[in-house]
PDB file of C-alpha atoms in Angstrom:
ATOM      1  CA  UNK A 288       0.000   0.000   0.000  1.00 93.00           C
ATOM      2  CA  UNK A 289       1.112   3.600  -0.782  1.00 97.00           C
ATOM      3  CA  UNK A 290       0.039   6.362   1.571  1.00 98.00           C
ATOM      4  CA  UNK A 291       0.522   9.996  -0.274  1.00 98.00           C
ATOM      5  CA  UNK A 292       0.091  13.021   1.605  1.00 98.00           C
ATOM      6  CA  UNK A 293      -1.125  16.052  -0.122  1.00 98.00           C
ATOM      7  CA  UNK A 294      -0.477  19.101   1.152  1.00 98.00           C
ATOM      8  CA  UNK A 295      -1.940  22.154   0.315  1.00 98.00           C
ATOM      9  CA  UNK A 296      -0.276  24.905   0.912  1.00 97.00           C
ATOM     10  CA  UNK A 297       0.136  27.822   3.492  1.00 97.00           C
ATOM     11  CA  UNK A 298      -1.550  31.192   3.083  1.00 96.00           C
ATOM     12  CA  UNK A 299       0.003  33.176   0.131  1.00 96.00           C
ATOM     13  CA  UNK A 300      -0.053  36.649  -0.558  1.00 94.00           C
ATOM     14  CA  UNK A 301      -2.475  37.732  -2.930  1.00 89.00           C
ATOM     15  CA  UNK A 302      -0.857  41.232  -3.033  1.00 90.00           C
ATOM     16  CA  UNK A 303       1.239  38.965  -5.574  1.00 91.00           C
ATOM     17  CA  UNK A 304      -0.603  38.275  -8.971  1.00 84.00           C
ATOM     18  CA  UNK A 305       1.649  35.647 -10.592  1.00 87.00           C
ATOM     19  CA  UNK A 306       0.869  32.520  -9.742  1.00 85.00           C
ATOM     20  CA  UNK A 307       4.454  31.147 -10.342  1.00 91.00           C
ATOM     21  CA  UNK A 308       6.517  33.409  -7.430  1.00 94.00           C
ATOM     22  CA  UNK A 309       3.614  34.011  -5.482  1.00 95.00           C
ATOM     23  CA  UNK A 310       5.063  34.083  -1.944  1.00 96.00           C
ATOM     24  CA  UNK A 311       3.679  32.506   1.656  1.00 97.00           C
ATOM     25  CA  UNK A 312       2.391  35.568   4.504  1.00 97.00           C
ATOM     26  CA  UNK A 313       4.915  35.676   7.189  1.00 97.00           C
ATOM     27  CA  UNK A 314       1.634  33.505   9.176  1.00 97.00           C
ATOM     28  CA  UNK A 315       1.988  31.231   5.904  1.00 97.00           C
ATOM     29  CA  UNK A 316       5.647  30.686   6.538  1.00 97.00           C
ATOM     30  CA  UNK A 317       5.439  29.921  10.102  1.00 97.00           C
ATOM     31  CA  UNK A 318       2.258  27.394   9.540  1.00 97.00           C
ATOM     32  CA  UNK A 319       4.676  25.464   7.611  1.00 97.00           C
ATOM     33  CA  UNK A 320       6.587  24.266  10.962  1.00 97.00           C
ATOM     34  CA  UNK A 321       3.259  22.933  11.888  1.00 97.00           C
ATOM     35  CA  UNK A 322       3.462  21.268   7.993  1.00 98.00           C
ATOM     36  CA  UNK A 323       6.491  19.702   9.639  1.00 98.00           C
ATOM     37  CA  UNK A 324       5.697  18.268  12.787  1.00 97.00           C
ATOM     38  CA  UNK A 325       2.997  16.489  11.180  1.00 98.00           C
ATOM     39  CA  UNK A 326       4.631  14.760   8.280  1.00 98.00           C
ATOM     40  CA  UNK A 327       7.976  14.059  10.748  1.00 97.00           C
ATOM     41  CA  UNK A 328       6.718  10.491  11.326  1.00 97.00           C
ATOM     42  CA  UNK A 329       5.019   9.296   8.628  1.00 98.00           C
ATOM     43  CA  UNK A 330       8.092   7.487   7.002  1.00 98.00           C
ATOM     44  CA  UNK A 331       8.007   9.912   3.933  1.00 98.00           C
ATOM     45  CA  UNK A 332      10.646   8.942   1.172  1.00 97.00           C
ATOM     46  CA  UNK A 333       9.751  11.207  -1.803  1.00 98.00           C
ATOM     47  CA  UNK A 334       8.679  14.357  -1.863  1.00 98.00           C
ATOM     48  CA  UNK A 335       7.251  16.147  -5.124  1.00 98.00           C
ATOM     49  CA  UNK A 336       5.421  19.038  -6.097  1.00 98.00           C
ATOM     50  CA  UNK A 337       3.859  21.616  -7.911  1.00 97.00           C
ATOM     51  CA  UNK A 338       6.306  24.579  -9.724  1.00 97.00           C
ATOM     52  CA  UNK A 339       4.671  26.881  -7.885  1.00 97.00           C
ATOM     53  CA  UNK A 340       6.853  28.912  -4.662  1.00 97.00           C
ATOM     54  CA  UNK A 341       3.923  28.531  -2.391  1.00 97.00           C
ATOM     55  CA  UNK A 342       3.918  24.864  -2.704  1.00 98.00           C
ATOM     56  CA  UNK A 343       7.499  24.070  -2.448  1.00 98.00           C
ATOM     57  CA  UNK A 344       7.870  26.886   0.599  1.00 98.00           C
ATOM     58  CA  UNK A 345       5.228  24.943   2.134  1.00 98.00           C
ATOM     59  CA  UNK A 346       6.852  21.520   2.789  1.00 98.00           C
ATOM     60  CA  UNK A 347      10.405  23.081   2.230  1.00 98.00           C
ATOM     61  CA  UNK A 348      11.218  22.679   6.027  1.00 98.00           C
ATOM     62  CA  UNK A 349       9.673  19.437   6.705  1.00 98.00           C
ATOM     63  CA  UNK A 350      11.958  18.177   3.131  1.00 98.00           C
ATOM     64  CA  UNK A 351      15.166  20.314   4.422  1.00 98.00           C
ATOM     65  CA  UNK A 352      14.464  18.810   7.956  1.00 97.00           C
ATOM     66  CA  UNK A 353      14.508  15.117   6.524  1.00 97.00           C
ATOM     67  CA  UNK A 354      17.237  15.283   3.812  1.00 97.00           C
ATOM     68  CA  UNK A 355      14.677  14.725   0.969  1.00 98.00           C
ATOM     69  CA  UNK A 356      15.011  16.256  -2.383  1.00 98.00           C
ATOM     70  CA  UNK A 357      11.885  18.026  -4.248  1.00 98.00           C
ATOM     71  CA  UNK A 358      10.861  16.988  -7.530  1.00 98.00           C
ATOM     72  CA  UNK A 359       9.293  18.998  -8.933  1.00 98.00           C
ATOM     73  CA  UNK A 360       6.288  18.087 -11.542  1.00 98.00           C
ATOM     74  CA  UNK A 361       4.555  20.753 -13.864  1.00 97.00           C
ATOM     75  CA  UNK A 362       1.318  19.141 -14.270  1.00 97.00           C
ATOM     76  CA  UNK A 363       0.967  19.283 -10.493  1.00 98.00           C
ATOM     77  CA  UNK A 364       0.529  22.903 -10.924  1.00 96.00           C
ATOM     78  CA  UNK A 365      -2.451  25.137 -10.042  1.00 94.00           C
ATOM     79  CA  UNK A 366      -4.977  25.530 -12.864  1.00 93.00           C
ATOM     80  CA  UNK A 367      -4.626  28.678 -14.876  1.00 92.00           C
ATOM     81  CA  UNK A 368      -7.399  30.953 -14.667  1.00 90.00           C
ATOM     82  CA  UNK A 369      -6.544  33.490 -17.697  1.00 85.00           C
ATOM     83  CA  UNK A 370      -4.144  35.637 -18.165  1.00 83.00           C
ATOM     84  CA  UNK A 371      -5.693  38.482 -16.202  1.00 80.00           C
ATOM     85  CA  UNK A 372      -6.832  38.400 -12.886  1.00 77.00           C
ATOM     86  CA  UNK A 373     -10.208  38.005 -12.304  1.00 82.00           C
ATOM     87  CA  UNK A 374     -12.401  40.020  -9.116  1.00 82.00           C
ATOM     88  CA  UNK A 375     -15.326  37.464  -8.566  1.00 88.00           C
ATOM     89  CA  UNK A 376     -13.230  34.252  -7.858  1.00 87.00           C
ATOM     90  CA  UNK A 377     -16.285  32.850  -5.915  1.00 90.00           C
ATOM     91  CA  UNK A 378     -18.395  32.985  -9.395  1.00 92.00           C
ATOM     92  CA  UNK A 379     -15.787  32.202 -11.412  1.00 93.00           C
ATOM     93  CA  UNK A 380     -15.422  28.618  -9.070  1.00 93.00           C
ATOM     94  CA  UNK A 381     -18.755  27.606  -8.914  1.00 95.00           C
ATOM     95  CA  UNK A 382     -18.920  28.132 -12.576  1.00 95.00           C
ATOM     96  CA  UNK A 383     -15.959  25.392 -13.304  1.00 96.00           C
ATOM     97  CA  UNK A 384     -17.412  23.278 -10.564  1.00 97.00           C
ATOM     98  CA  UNK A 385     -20.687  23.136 -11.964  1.00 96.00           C
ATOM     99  CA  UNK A 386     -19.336  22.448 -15.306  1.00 97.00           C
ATOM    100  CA  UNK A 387     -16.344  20.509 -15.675  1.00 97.00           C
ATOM    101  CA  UNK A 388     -15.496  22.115 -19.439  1.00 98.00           C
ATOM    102  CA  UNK A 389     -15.815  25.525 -18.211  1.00 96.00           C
ATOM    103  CA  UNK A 390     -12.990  27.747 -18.788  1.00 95.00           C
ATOM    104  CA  UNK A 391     -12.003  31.485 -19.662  1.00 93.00           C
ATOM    105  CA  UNK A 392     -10.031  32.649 -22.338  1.00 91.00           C
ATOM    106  CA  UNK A 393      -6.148  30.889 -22.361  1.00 92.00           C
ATOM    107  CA  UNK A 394      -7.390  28.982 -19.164  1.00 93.00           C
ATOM    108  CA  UNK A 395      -8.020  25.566 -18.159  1.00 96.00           C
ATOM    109  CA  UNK A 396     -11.295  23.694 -17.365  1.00 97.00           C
ATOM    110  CA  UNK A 397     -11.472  21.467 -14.173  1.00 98.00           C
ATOM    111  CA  UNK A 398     -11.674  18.369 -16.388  1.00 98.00           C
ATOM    112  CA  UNK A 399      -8.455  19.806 -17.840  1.00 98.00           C
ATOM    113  CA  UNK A 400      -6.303  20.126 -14.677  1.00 98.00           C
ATOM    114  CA  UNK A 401      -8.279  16.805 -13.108  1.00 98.00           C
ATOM    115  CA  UNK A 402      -6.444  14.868 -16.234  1.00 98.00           C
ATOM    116  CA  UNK A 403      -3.342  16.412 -15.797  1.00 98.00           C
ATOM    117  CA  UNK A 404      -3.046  15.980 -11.799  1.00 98.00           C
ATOM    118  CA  UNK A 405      -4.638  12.446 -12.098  1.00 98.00           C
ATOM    119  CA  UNK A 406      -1.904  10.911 -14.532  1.00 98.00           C
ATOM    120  CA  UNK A 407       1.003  12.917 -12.758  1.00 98.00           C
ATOM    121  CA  UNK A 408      -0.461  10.999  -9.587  1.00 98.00           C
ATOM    122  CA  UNK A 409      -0.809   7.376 -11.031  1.00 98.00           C
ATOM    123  CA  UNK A 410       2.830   7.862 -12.473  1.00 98.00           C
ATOM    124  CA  UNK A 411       4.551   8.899  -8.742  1.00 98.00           C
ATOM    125  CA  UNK A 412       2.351   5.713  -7.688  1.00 98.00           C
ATOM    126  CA  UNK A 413       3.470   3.214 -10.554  1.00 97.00           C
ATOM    127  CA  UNK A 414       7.193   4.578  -9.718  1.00 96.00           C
ATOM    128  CA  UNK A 415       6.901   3.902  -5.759  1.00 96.00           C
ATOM    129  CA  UNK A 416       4.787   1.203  -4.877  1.00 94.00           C
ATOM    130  CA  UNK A 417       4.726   0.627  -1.253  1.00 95.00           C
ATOM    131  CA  UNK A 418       5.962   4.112   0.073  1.00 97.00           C
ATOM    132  CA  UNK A 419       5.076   7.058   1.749  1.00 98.00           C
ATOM    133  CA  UNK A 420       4.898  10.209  -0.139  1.00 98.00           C
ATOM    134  CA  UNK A 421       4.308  14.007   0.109  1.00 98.00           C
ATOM    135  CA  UNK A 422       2.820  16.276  -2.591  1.00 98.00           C
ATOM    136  CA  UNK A 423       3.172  20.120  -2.919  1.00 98.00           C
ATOM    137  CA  UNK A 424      -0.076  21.048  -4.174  1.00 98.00           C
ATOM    138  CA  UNK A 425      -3.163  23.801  -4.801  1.00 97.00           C
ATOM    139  CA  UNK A 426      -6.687  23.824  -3.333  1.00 96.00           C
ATOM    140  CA  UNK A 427      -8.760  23.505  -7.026  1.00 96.00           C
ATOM    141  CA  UNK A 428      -5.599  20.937  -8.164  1.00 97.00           C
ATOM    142  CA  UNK A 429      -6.077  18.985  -4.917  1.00 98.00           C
ATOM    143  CA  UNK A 430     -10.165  19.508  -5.500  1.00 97.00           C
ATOM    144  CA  UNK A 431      -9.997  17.856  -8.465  1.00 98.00           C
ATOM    145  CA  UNK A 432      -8.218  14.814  -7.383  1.00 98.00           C
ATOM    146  CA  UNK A 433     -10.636  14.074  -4.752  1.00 98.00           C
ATOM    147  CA  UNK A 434     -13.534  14.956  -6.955  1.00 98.00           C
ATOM    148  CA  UNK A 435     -11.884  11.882  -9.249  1.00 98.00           C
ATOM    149  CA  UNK A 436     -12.305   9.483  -6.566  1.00 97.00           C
ATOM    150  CA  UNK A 437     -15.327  11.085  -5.238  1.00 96.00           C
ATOM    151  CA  UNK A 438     -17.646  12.429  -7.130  1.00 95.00           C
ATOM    152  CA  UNK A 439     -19.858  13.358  -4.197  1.00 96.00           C
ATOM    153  CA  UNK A 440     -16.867  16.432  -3.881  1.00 96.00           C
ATOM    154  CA  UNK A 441     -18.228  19.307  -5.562  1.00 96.00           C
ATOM    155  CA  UNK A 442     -18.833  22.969  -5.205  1.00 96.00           C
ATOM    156  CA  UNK A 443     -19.700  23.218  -1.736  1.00 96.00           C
ATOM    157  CA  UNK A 444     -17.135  20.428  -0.846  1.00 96.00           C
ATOM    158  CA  UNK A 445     -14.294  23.159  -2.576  1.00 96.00           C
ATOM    159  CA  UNK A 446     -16.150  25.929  -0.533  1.00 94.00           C
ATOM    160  CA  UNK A 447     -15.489  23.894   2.502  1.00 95.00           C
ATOM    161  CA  UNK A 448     -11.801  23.859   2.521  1.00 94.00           C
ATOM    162  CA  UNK A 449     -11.050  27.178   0.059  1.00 92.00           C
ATOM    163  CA  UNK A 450      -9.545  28.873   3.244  1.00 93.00           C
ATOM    164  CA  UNK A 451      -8.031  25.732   4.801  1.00 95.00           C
ATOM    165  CA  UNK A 452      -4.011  26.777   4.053  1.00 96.00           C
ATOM    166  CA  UNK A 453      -2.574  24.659   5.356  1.00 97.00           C
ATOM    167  CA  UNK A 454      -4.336  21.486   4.562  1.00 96.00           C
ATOM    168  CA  UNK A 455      -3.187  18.183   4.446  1.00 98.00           C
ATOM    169  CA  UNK A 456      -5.255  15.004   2.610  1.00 98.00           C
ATOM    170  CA  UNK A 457      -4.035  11.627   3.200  1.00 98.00           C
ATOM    171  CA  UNK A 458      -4.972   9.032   0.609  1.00 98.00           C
ATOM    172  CA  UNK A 459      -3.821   5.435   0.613  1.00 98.00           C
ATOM    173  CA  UNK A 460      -3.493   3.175  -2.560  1.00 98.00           C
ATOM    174  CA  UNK A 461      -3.529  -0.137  -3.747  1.00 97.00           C
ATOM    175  CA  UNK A 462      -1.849   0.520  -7.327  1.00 95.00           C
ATOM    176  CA  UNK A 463      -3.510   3.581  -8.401  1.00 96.00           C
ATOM    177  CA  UNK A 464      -6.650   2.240  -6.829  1.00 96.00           C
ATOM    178  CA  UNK A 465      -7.841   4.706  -4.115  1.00 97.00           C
ATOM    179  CA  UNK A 466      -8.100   2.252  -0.572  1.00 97.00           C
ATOM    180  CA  UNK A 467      -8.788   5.157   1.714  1.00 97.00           C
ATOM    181  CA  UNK A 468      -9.174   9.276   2.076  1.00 97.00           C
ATOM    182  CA  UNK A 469      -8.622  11.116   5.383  1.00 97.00           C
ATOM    183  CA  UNK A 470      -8.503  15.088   5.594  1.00 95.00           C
ATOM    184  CA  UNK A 471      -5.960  16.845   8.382  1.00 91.00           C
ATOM    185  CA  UNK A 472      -6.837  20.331   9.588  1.00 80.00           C
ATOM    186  CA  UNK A 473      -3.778  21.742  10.968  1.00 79.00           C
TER     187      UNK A 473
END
């Protein structure tokens, strides 16, 4: 059995419109410790995430801590929204949550970052069968994962856990079968 922990990560600030530097708070940075305690005895031996500085800042210590090396994977990133920044995020979500295919101009649809996050997933399970493993990740990336497993998570299910930074999902596999889910408020 594989056990991957997903961790979505701290609070960013939003003062900071690219998605690609976008920095943790100073409360982001020190939730991260908390990242750390957590994962310190789970018998993690890979660590991977998303390209994005407020994924890799949020497991940095608990990797630095334990001598593990990030890999990081592209497709784990966050979904693009467009190339502007948009005001109404909350319509904007329920929008792609209620439809799948939904997507603004030069951005992705749920169904679009769901395939991407889903395959990078099964291939960090096909490499390490049997191990424990942390993923950097987003909210709506990490969303869509679940939503594969589960259908039942939706809208309101993303609404739950939008503000949840940190937040840490623990799934267990069989293969890339899904055995188990459990969600960790920090």
């Amino acid at each position: 059995m594989s056990r991957v922990f997903f961790v979505r990560h701290a609070t960013p600030d939003f003062n900071v419109h690219d998605d690609l530097i976008r920095p943790l708070t100073e409360d982001g940075l020190k939730s991260t410790l908390k990242v750390s305690d957590f994962l310190q005895d789970k018998k993690i031996t890979k660590a991977y995430c998303s390209p994005y500085k407020r994924s890799i800042d949020t497991i940095l210590d608990f990797t630095n801590k334990n001598c593990l090396e990030i890999s990081v994977i592209n497709d784990l990133r966050e979904r693009k929204i467009s190339n502007s920044w948009i005001e109404d995020f909350h319509a904007f979500a329920r929008n792609q949550w209620e439809d799948f295919h939904f997507k603004l101009l030069e951005g992705e649809s749920l169904k679009e970052v769901q395939d991407r996050n889903v395959q990078a997933l099964h291939s960090i399970l096909e490499k390490h069968p049997q191990e424990n493993i942390v993923i950097g990740t987003h909210g709506t990336a990490l969303g869509t994962i679940i939503n594969y497993y589960d259908k039942s998570f939706d809208y309101n299910s993303f609404l739950r856990i939008m503000d949840l930074m940190p937040f840490i999902v623990c799934m267990e596999f069989e293969g890339i079968n899904l055995v188990s889910i459990e969600e960790v408020i920090l």
